[in-house]
CSV table of C-alpha atoms in Angstrom, one decimal:
chain,number,residue,atom,x,y,z
A,27,MET,CA,78.9,150.4,107.3
A,28,LEU,CA,80.4,146.4,108.8
A,29,ILE,CA,77.9,146.3,111.3
A,30,ASN,CA,75.0,146.3,109.0
A,31,CYS,CA,76.6,143.7,106.9
A,32,ALA,CA,76.9,142.0,110.6
A,33,ILE,CA,72.6,142.1,111.2
A,34,LEU,CA,72.3,141.6,107.2
A,35,LEU,CA,74.4,137.9,108.2
A,36,VAL,CA,73.0,137.0,111.3
A,37,PHE,CA,69.8,138.1,109.6
A,38,LEU,CA,69.9,135.5,106.6
A,39,LEU,CA,70.8,133.0,109.2
A,40,ALA,CA,67.7,133.6,110.8
A,41,ALA,CA,65.8,133.0,108.8
A,42,ASN,CA,67.3,129.7,107.5
A,43,ALA,CA,68.3,128.3,110.4
A,44,ASN,CA,65.5,125.2,110.1
A,45,ALA,CA,66.3,125.0,106.3
A,46,PHE,CA,69.9,122.9,107.2
A,47,SER,CA,70.8,120.4,109.9
A,48,TRP,CA,73.6,118.8,110.7
A,49,ASN,CA,72.6,114.7,110.2
A,50,LYS,CA,75.0,111.5,113.0
A,51,VAL,CA,77.4,111.4,109.6
A,52,GLY,CA,78.9,115.0,109.5
A,53,CYS,CA,76.8,115.9,106.2
A,54,PHE,CA,74.9,119.5,105.9
A,55,THR,CA,71.7,118.5,104.6
A,56,ARG,CA,69.1,121.3,103.8
A,57,SER,CA,65.3,119.4,105.3
A,58,SER,CA,62.8,122.1,103.9
A,59,THR,CA,63.6,121.0,99.5
A,60,GLY,CA,61.6,118.3,100.6
A,61,CYS,CA,64.2,116.0,100.2
A,62,THR,CA,64.3,113.6,103.2
A,63,PRO,CA,67.6,114.5,105.3
A,64,PHE,CA,70.3,111.2,105.8
A,65,SER,CA,70.5,110.0,109.0
A,66,LEU,CA,71.5,106.7,111.2
A,67,ASP,CA,69.7,105.0,113.9
A,68,ALA,CA,70.3,105.5,117.3
A,69,THR,CA,72.6,102.2,117.0
A,70,MET,CA,75.0,101.7,114.7
A,71,PRO,CA,74.4,98.9,111.7
A,72,ARG,CA,76.9,96.3,110.7
A,73,VAL,CA,80.0,98.0,108.3
A,74,ASP,CA,78.3,96.5,105.3
A,75,GLU,CA,75.1,97.7,105.9
A,76,LYS,CA,76.4,101.3,105.4
A,77,TYR,CA,77.5,100.9,101.6
A,78,PHE,CA,74.2,101.0,99.9
A,79,SER,CA,73.9,100.1,96.0
A,80,ASP,CA,75.5,102.8,93.3
A,81,PRO,CA,77.4,102.1,89.8
A,82,MET,CA,80.5,100.2,91.4
A,83,VAL,CA,78.0,97.0,92.8
A,84,ASN,CA,76.9,94.5,90.3
A,85,PRO,CA,73.8,93.4,91.9
A,86,SER,CA,73.4,89.7,89.6
A,87,LEU,CA,77.3,89.7,91.4
A,88,VAL,CA,75.5,89.1,94.8
A,89,ASN,CA,73.1,86.8,92.9
A,90,ASP,CA,75.6,84.7,91.3
A,91,TYR,CA,77.8,84.4,94.6
A,92,ASN,CA,74.2,83.9,96.6
A,93,ILE,CA,75.3,86.6,99.2
A,94,SER,CA,73.1,87.3,101.7
A,95,GLY,CA,72.0,90.7,102.3
A,96,ASP,CA,70.4,93.4,99.9
A,97,ALA,CA,71.4,93.0,97.1
A,98,GLY,CA,72.6,96.7,96.4
A,99,SER,CA,74.5,96.3,100.0
A,100,ARG,CA,78.1,96.0,99.5
A,101,ILE,CA,80.3,93.4,100.5
A,102,THR,CA,82.6,93.5,103.1
A,103,LEU,CA,85.5,91.3,102.3
A,104,THR,CA,85.5,89.1,106.0
A,105,ARG,CA,81.9,88.9,104.9
A,106,TYR,CA,82.2,87.6,100.5
A,107,LEU,CA,85.3,84.7,102.5
A,108,ASN,CA,81.8,84.2,104.5
A,109,ASP,CA,79.7,83.5,102.5
A,110,MET,CA,82.3,81.2,100.4
A,111,VAL,CA,82.4,79.0,103.3
A,112,ILE,CA,79.0,79.3,103.6
A,113,LYS,CA,78.8,78.5,100.4
A,114,ALA,CA,81.1,75.3,100.5
A,115,GLY,CA,80.5,71.7,100.5
A,116,SER,CA,81.2,69.9,103.6
A,117,ASP,CA,83.6,67.7,101.5
A,118,ASP,CA,86.0,71.3,101.3
A,119,LEU,CA,84.5,73.2,104.7
A,120,GLN,CA,88.1,72.9,106.2
A,121,SER,CA,90.1,73.5,103.4
A,122,ILE,CA,88.5,76.7,102.7
A,123,ARG,CA,88.4,78.2,106.3
A,124,ASP,CA,92.1,77.4,106.6
A,125,LEU,CA,92.0,79.4,102.9
A,126,GLU,CA,89.5,81.6,104.4
A,127,SER,CA,92.5,82.7,107.6
A,128,ILE,CA,95.2,83.1,105.2
A,129,ILE,CA,94.4,85.6,102.9
A,130,LEU,CA,92.4,87.6,106.5
A,131,SER,CA,95.3,87.1,107.9
A,132,ILE,CA,97.0,88.6,104.4
A,133,GLN,CA,94.3,91.6,104.8
A,134,MET,CA,95.4,92.2,107.7
A,135,ALA,CA,98.5,92.6,107.8
A,136,CYS,CA,97.8,94.9,104.1
A,137,LYS,CA,96.2,97.5,106.5
A,138,THR,CA,99.4,97.4,108.2
A,139,ILE,CA,101.5,98.1,105.1
A,140,SER,CA,100.0,100.3,103.4
A,141,ASN,CA,99.3,102.7,106.5
A,142,LEU,CA,103.9,102.5,106.5
A,143,VAL,CA,103.8,103.1,102.8
A,144,ASN,CA,101.5,106.4,102.7
A,145,ARG,CA,103.6,107.1,105.8
A,146,ALA,CA,107.0,106.5,104.8
A,147,GLY,CA,107.8,110.5,103.2
A,148,ILE,CA,107.1,112.2,107.6
A,149,SER,CA,108.6,108.9,109.4
A,150,ASN,CA,111.5,107.7,109.7
A,151,SER,CA,112.1,104.1,111.3
A,152,SER,CA,115.2,103.5,113.2
A,153,PRO,CA,117.7,101.6,112.7
A,154,ASN,CA,116.8,99.8,115.7
A,155,ALA,CA,114.0,97.8,113.8
A,156,LEU,CA,116.9,96.2,111.9
A,157,SER,CA,118.2,94.9,115.5
A,158,ALA,CA,117.1,91.0,114.6
A,159,GLY,CA,120.5,90.8,113.0
A,160,ALA,CA,117.8,90.1,110.0
A,161,ILE,CA,120.0,92.8,107.9
A,162,SER,CA,123.6,93.8,109.4
A,163,ARG,CA,124.3,97.9,110.1
A,164,SER,CA,126.6,97.6,107.4
A,165,SER,CA,124.3,96.8,104.2
A,166,LEU,CA,123.1,100.9,105.7
A,167,GLN,CA,124.4,103.4,103.4
A,168,ASP,CA,124.7,107.7,103.2
A,169,ASP,CA,121.5,107.3,100.0
A,170,PRO,CA,118.5,107.5,102.3
A,171,ARG,CA,116.5,105.9,99.8
A,172,SER,CA,118.6,103.3,99.9
A,173,ASN,CA,117.9,103.5,103.7
A,174,SER,CA,114.2,104.0,103.4
A,175,GLN,CA,113.4,100.9,101.1
A,176,ILE,CA,115.4,98.9,103.9
A,177,ARG,CA,113.2,99.5,106.9
A,178,LEU,CA,110.4,99.9,104.9
A,179,ASP,CA,111.1,95.8,103.6
A,180,LEU,CA,112.8,94.9,107.0
A,181,ILE,CA,109.0,96.1,108.9
A,182,SER,CA,106.8,94.9,105.9
A,183,THR,CA,108.2,91.1,106.2
A,184,THR,CA,108.0,91.3,110.0
A,185,VAL,CA,103.8,93.1,109.8
A,186,LEU,CA,102.9,90.2,107.7
A,187,GLN,CA,105.1,87.2,108.9
A,188,ASN,CA,103.2,88.2,112.6
A,189,ALA,CA,100.0,87.9,110.7
A,190,LEU,CA,99.7,84.6,109.2
A,191,ARG,CA,101.6,82.9,112.6
A,192,PHE,CA,98.8,84.8,114.2
A,193,THR,CA,96.6,82.6,111.8
A,194,GLY,CA,97.7,79.2,114.6
A,195,LYS,CA,97.7,77.7,110.7
A,196,LEU,CA,101.1,78.7,110.2
A,197,ARG,CA,104.8,78.2,109.4
A,198,MET,CA,107.5,80.9,108.5
A,199,ILE,CA,110.3,79.8,106.6
A,200,THR,CA,113.3,83.0,107.2
A,201,PRO,CA,114.3,84.8,103.9
A,202,VAL,CA,117.8,82.5,102.8
A,203,ASN,CA,120.1,85.8,103.3
A,204,LEU,CA,118.3,86.2,107.3
A,205,LEU,CA,119.4,82.0,108.1
A,206,THR,CA,121.9,83.1,111.1
A,207,GLY,CA,120.4,86.3,111.7
A,208,ASN,CA,124.3,86.9,112.7
A,209,GLU,CA,125.6,90.2,113.0
A,210,ALA,CA,128.0,92.0,111.0
A,211,GLY,CA,131.8,90.8,112.1
A,212,GLU,CA,130.2,87.8,114.2
A,213,ASP,CA,130.7,84.2,114.3
A,214,GLU,CA,128.3,81.7,112.0
A,215,SER,CA,128.3,77.7,113.5
A,216,GLU,CA,128.9,75.2,110.5
A,217,ASP,CA,125.1,74.1,111.2
A,218,ASP,CA,124.7,77.9,110.0
A,219,VAL,CA,127.1,77.1,106.7
A,220,GLU,CA,126.2,73.5,106.1
A,221,LYS,CA,121.6,74.5,106.5
A,222,CYS,CA,123.0,77.9,103.7
A,223,LYS,CA,124.6,75.7,101.5
A,224,ARG,CA,121.8,73.3,100.9
A,225,ILE,CA,119.1,76.0,100.9
A,226,GLU,CA,120.8,77.7,98.0
A,227,SER,CA,120.5,74.4,96.2
A,228,VAL,CA,117.1,75.7,95.8
A,229,THR,CA,117.0,78.8,95.2
A,230,ASP,CA,118.8,81.2,92.7
A,231,ASP,CA,121.1,84.0,92.5
A,232,LYS,CA,121.1,85.5,96.1
A,233,PRO,CA,118.5,88.2,96.9
A,234,SER,CA,120.1,91.6,97.2
A,235,GLU,CA,120.9,93.3,100.1
A,236,HIS,CA,118.8,95.7,101.2
A,237,GLN,CA,116.2,92.7,100.2
A,238,PRO,CA,115.1,90.7,103.8
A,239,GLY,CA,112.9,88.4,100.9
A,240,VAL,CA,110.6,86.3,100.2
A,241,ILE,CA,108.4,84.8,103.2
A,242,ILE,CA,107.4,81.3,102.3
A,243,ALA,CA,105.0,80.0,104.5
A,244,SER,CA,103.4,76.4,105.3
A,245,GLY,CA,100.7,74.9,106.9
A,246,LEU,CA,100.5,72.8,110.1
A,247,ASP,CA,98.3,70.3,111.5
A,248,ASP,CA,95.6,69.1,108.4
A,249,SER,CA,96.3,72.4,106.9
A,250,LYS,CA,97.7,71.8,103.4
A,251,TYR,CA,97.9,75.2,102.2
A,252,VAL,CA,101.0,76.5,101.3
A,253,ALA,CA,102.1,80.5,100.3
A,254,CYS,CA,105.0,82.1,98.5
A,255,LEU,CA,104.8,85.6,99.4
A,256,ASP,CA,107.2,89.6,98.3
A,257,PRO,CA,106.1,91.7,101.3
A,258,LEU,CA,106.6,95.0,99.3
A,259,ASP,CA,107.5,95.1,96.0
A,260,GLY,CA,108.4,98.5,94.9
A,261,SER,CA,109.3,100.1,97.9
A,262,GLY,CA,112.3,101.8,96.5
A,263,ASN,CA,109.5,104.0,94.3
A,264,ALA,CA,108.0,104.4,98.2
A,265,ASP,CA,109.7,107.7,98.5
A,266,ALA,CA,108.6,109.2,95.2
A,267,GLY,CA,104.9,108.4,96.1
A,268,ILE,CA,105.1,105.4,93.1
A,269,CYS,CA,103.0,102.6,93.8
A,270,THR,CA,104.1,99.6,95.5
A,271,ALA,CA,103.0,96.3,96.7
A,272,THR,CA,101.9,92.7,98.8
A,273,ILE,CA,102.2,90.0,95.7
A,274,PHE,CA,101.0,87.0,96.8
A,275,GLY,CA,101.0,83.1,95.8
A,276,ILE,CA,98.8,79.7,97.4
A,277,PHE,CA,99.3,76.4,96.3
A,278,GLU,CA,98.2,73.5,97.9
A,279,ASN,CA,100.8,70.3,99.4
A,280,ASP,CA,100.0,66.8,98.2
A,281,GLU,CA,102.2,65.0,99.9
A,282,ASN,CA,103.2,64.3,103.2
A,283,GLN,CA,103.7,67.9,105.4
A,284,PRO,CA,107.7,68.4,104.7
A,285,ILE,CA,109.5,68.7,107.2
A,286,ASP,CA,112.7,70.5,107.2
A,287,GLU,CA,112.9,74.5,105.5
A,288,ILE,CA,114.3,72.4,102.0
A,289,GLU,CA,111.9,70.3,101.8
A,290,LEU,CA,109.2,73.8,102.4
A,291,GLN,CA,110.7,75.1,99.9
A,292,LYS,CA,110.7,73.0,97.3
A,293,SER,CA,107.0,72.6,98.6
A,294,VAL,CA,106.3,75.7,96.6
A,295,LEU,CA,108.3,75.1,93.1
A,296,GLN,CA,104.9,74.2,91.1
A,297,PRO,CA,103.7,75.8,88.3
A,298,GLY,CA,100.9,78.2,88.0
A,299,LYS,CA,97.6,75.8,87.6
A,300,ASN,CA,98.2,74.7,90.6
A,301,LEU,CA,97.9,77.7,92.2
A,302,ARG,CA,94.1,77.5,94.4
A,303,ALA,CA,94.1,81.4,94.5
A,304,ALA,CA,96.4,84.7,94.9
A,305,GLY,CA,96.8,87.9,94.5
A,306,TYR,CA,97.8,91.4,95.4
A,307,CYS,CA,97.1,94.7,97.4
A,308,LEU,CA,97.8,98.3,95.5
A,309,TYR,CA,99.8,100.6,97.5
A,310,SER,CA,98.9,104.0,95.5
A,311,SER,CA,96.2,106.3,95.3
A,312,ALA,CA,93.9,103.6,97.5
A,313,THR,CA,94.7,101.0,99.0
A,314,ILE,CA,93.2,98.0,96.2
A,315,LEU,CA,92.5,93.7,97.3
A,316,ILE,CA,92.8,92.0,94.2
A,317,PHE,CA,93.0,88.6,94.3
A,318,SER,CA,91.3,85.0,93.0
A,319,ILE,CA,90.8,82.0,94.5
A,320,GLY,CA,90.1,80.4,90.8
A,321,ASP,CA,86.0,82.1,90.4
A,322,GLY,CA,87.1,84.8,88.1
A,323,VAL,CA,89.1,88.2,90.3
A,324,HIS,CA,87.4,90.7,92.6
A,325,GLY,CA,89.2,93.3,93.7
A,326,PHE,CA,88.7,95.4,97.4
A,327,THR,CA,89.3,98.8,98.4
A,328,LEU,CA,89.9,100.1,101.3
A,329,ASP,CA,88.1,102.3,103.1
A,330,SER,CA,89.6,104.3,105.4
A,331,GLN,CA,87.1,105.8,107.4
A,332,LEU,CA,85.7,102.4,108.7
A,333,GLY,CA,89.3,100.2,108.1
A,334,GLU,CA,87.5,97.7,105.6
A,335,PHE,CA,88.3,96.2,102.6
A,336,VAL,CA,84.9,96.4,100.7
A,337,LEU,CA,83.9,95.5,97.5
A,338,THR,CA,84.7,97.6,94.8
A,339,HIS,CA,85.6,95.9,91.9
A,340,PRO,CA,83.4,92.4,90.9
A,341,ASN,CA,84.1,89.9,88.0
A,342,VAL,CA,87.4,92.2,87.0
A,343,ARG,CA,87.9,91.1,83.6
A,344,ILE,CA,90.2,92.4,81.3
A,345,PRO,CA,89.4,93.9,77.8
A,346,LYS,CA,89.2,91.7,74.6
A,347,LEU,CA,91.4,94.2,72.8
A,348,GLY,CA,93.6,97.9,74.7
A,349,ASN,CA,95.9,99.9,73.1
A,350,ILE,CA,99.1,100.3,75.5
A,351,TYR,CA,101.7,99.0,75.1
A,352,SER,CA,104.1,98.5,78.9
A,353,CYS,CA,107.7,97.7,79.0
A,354,ASN,CA,111.0,99.8,79.9
A,355,GLU,CA,112.4,100.5,75.8
A,356,ALA,CA,115.6,101.2,78.1
A,357,ASN,CA,116.9,97.4,77.2
A,358,SER,CA,115.5,96.8,73.4
A,359,GLU,CA,118.9,97.3,72.3
A,360,GLY,CA,119.3,93.5,73.8
A,361,TRP,CA,115.8,92.4,72.4
A,362,THR,CA,115.8,90.0,69.4
A,363,ASP,CA,114.6,91.6,66.3
A,364,SER,CA,111.1,90.3,65.7
A,365,LEU,CA,110.0,91.8,69.5
A,366,LYS,CA,111.7,95.2,67.9
A,367,ASN,CA,109.4,95.4,64.9
A,368,TYR,CA,107.0,93.5,67.5
A,369,LEU,CA,106.8,96.9,69.3
A,370,LYS,CA,107.6,99.2,65.8
A,371,ALA,CA,104.3,97.0,65.0
A,372,LEU,CA,102.7,99.3,68.0
A,373,LYS,CA,104.7,102.6,67.4
A,374,THR,CA,102.7,102.7,63.6
A,375,GLY,CA,100.0,101.4,63.9
A,376,LYS,CA,100.8,99.1,61.2
A,377,ASN,CA,98.9,96.4,63.5
A,378,LYS,CA,95.7,94.7,63.2
A,379,SER,CA,94.2,96.7,65.1
A,380,GLY,CA,95.9,99.9,62.7
A,381,GLU,CA,96.4,102.1,65.7
A,382,LYS,CA,98.3,103.6,67.4
A,383,TYR,CA,99.2,102.3,70.8
A,384,THR,CA,100.1,103.9,73.6
A,385,SER,CA,103.0,103.7,76.1
A,386,ARG,CA,102.3,103.9,79.5
A,387,TYR,CA,105.4,102.7,82.2
A,388,VAL,CA,105.3,103.0,85.7
A,389,GLY,CA,108.4,101.0,86.4
A,390,SER,CA,106.8,99.0,89.7
A,391,MET,CA,105.2,95.4,87.8
A,392,VAL,CA,101.8,95.5,89.8
A,393,GLY,CA,101.2,99.1,89.3
A,394,ASP,CA,101.7,98.6,85.4
A,395,ILE,CA,99.5,95.0,86.1
A,396,HIS,CA,96.7,96.6,87.7
A,397,ARG,CA,96.3,99.3,84.8
A,398,THR,CA,96.7,96.3,82.3
A,399,LEU,CA,93.5,94.5,84.1
A,400,MET,CA,91.5,97.7,83.9
A,401,TYR,CA,92.2,99.5,80.8
A,402,GLY,CA,93.8,95.5,79.1
A,403,GLY,CA,96.8,96.2,76.5
A,404,VAL,CA,99.9,93.9,76.9
A,405,PHE,CA,102.8,94.1,79.4
A,406,LEU,CA,106.2,93.0,78.3
A,407,TYR,CA,109.7,92.5,80.3
A,408,PRO,CA,111.4,90.4,77.9
A,409,SER,CA,114.7,89.1,78.4
A,410,ASP,CA,118.2,91.5,76.5
A,411,THR,CA,121.6,89.4,75.6
A,412,ASP,CA,122.4,92.6,77.4
A,413,THR,CA,121.8,92.1,81.4
A,414,HIS,CA,119.0,89.8,81.6
A,415,PRO,CA,119.6,87.5,79.4
A,416,ASN,CA,117.1,85.6,81.2
A,417,GLY,CA,115.0,87.9,82.4
A,418,ASN,CA,114.4,90.5,85.2
A,419,LEU,CA,111.4,89.4,86.5
A,420,GLN,CA,111.2,86.5,89.9
A,421,LEU,CA,109.1,84.0,88.6
A,422,LEU,CA,107.5,82.0,91.2
A,423,TYR,CA,106.5,85.8,93.1
A,424,LYS,CA,106.5,87.6,90.7
A,425,SER,CA,105.6,86.6,87.4
A,426,ILE,CA,102.5,83.4,88.3
A,427,PRO,CA,100.6,85.3,90.8
A,428,LEU,CA,99.8,88.0,88.9
A,429,GLY,CA,99.5,85.7,85.3
A,430,TYR,CA,97.2,83.7,87.8
A,431,LEU,CA,95.1,86.7,87.8
A,432,VAL,CA,95.3,87.8,84.1
A,433,GLU,CA,94.3,84.6,82.9
A,434,GLN,CA,91.2,84.9,85.7
A,435,ALA,CA,90.2,87.9,83.8
A,436,GLY,CA,89.9,86.3,80.2
A,437,GLY,CA,93.9,87.5,79.9
A,438,LYS,CA,96.9,85.4,78.6
A,439,SER,CA,100.3,84.7,79.5
A,440,LEU,CA,103.4,84.2,78.0
A,441,THR,CA,106.8,83.0,79.3
A,442,SER,CA,109.5,82.0,76.7
A,443,LYS,CA,109.1,80.7,73.4
A,444,ARG,CA,105.5,80.9,73.3
A,445,GLN,CA,104.9,78.7,75.9
A,446,PRO,CA,101.9,79.7,78.5
A,447,LEU,CA,103.7,81.1,81.9
A,448,LEU,CA,101.5,79.4,84.1
A,449,SER,CA,102.3,76.0,82.8
A,450,VAL,CA,105.8,76.6,83.8
A,451,ARG,CA,107.5,74.7,87.5
A,452,PRO,CA,109.8,76.7,88.9
A,453,LYS,CA,113.7,75.1,90.0
A,454,LYS,CA,114.2,77.9,92.3
A,455,ILE,CA,112.8,80.6,95.1
A,456,HIS,CA,113.9,83.4,93.1
A,457,GLU,CA,114.4,81.9,89.4
A,458,ARG,CA,114.4,84.8,86.7
A,459,ALA,CA,112.2,84.3,83.1
A,460,PRO,CA,110.9,86.5,80.5
A,461,CYS,CA,107.0,86.9,80.5
A,462,PHE,CA,104.3,88.9,78.8
A,463,PHE,CA,100.8,89.1,79.9
A,464,GLY,CA,97.9,91.1,78.8
A,465,SER,CA,94.6,91.0,76.6
A,466,PRO,CA,94.0,87.8,74.3
A,467,ASP,CA,93.3,89.5,70.9
A,468,ASN,CA,97.3,91.7,72.4
A,469,ILE,CA,98.8,87.9,73.1
A,470,LYS,CA,97.8,86.6,70.2
A,471,GLU,CA,99.5,89.0,68.0
A,472,LEU,CA,102.5,89.0,70.6
A,473,LYS,CA,102.4,85.6,70.0
A,474,ASN,CA,103.2,86.1,65.7
A,475,PHE,CA,106.5,88.1,66.7
A,476,LEU,CA,107.8,85.7,69.7
């Protein structure tokens, strides 16, 4: 019986041998049905040309931005930025080239960080990774989650710094709690101590011991840009498979080139309305780079097979009204009565839309903001009288870049006393402030309760 079955199987395969073929990219196709098998030319095309039109690509965007190539072809980040340079006028050409260089270096670092995050639960970096002295070995704890967070933070910071240095156009500032570079127990010189005191004058609370701190980068030579980056927001969530992200904001420094680190830190203390570009790279089920250079918000997804970011979310627009609210209600006992009334209105349907809202809260800020951009609604992290009297999210390198993106996508952002978030000038690097982001109609209704 088995022999008969085997003979029959061989016969069927032989009879259909001409009906099936493997194409050059490993796809199994049936050619006898009249369908033409997909095949590549003998010479591999450019990366951009591998992507053909689908519903995620908006051909009108290609025309609007005068991007070269077929209207239906999907666009890589490199190609997008190159066309941005081509369109630039002669007066802005060098400035745009510098901006292109910074964004490309960030995306290069994000590819590496994405791999690190995806493998966080598989490979644990050796404690020798901390040997640079940036974080003392005494800060390592018995808690595996804390140690994983320390290592991810440090490695992400190092990767991003190296990528920015590679441009040859930027210099780095050592994060506040990494200035002396001394191991625990080593003596600090008087100059180091004085330097710390001076830098603390433009910071709020020091970053927690596990957090290597933000990166501040300033342009060299004729470059006039200054950038502030959070290498890995939400790193404590990585081992749980919850999304993490890199956040960045790029300003223009109109004054003379700052000389020392104090001046460099002061040069980045600008309101969000002065941003030249901002964005985040979300490490989740996909790695998505969302950014804006002042012409709307565009999203590029990392193709892991090609190692390239490709345009998948052109001209992102936040819905005018959403039915999702996102906040940490564990802090609600310390909120004002008016804010509690607002949430009650959302949950009971006694609001302008007449619809009961859904609550969604990841606990990773960029993940919640990304969902709000895609689906609409409102994200809020207000101050509370118990543990966060000034709010809990850092203004300069978290709230301002994300607020800029929300507004570029057609949304609104606020801080305390109904003040527009992007009009606030941070006084210190780690200053915290209440923040509210969301769809325009949602924020308009929220203002009535603040």
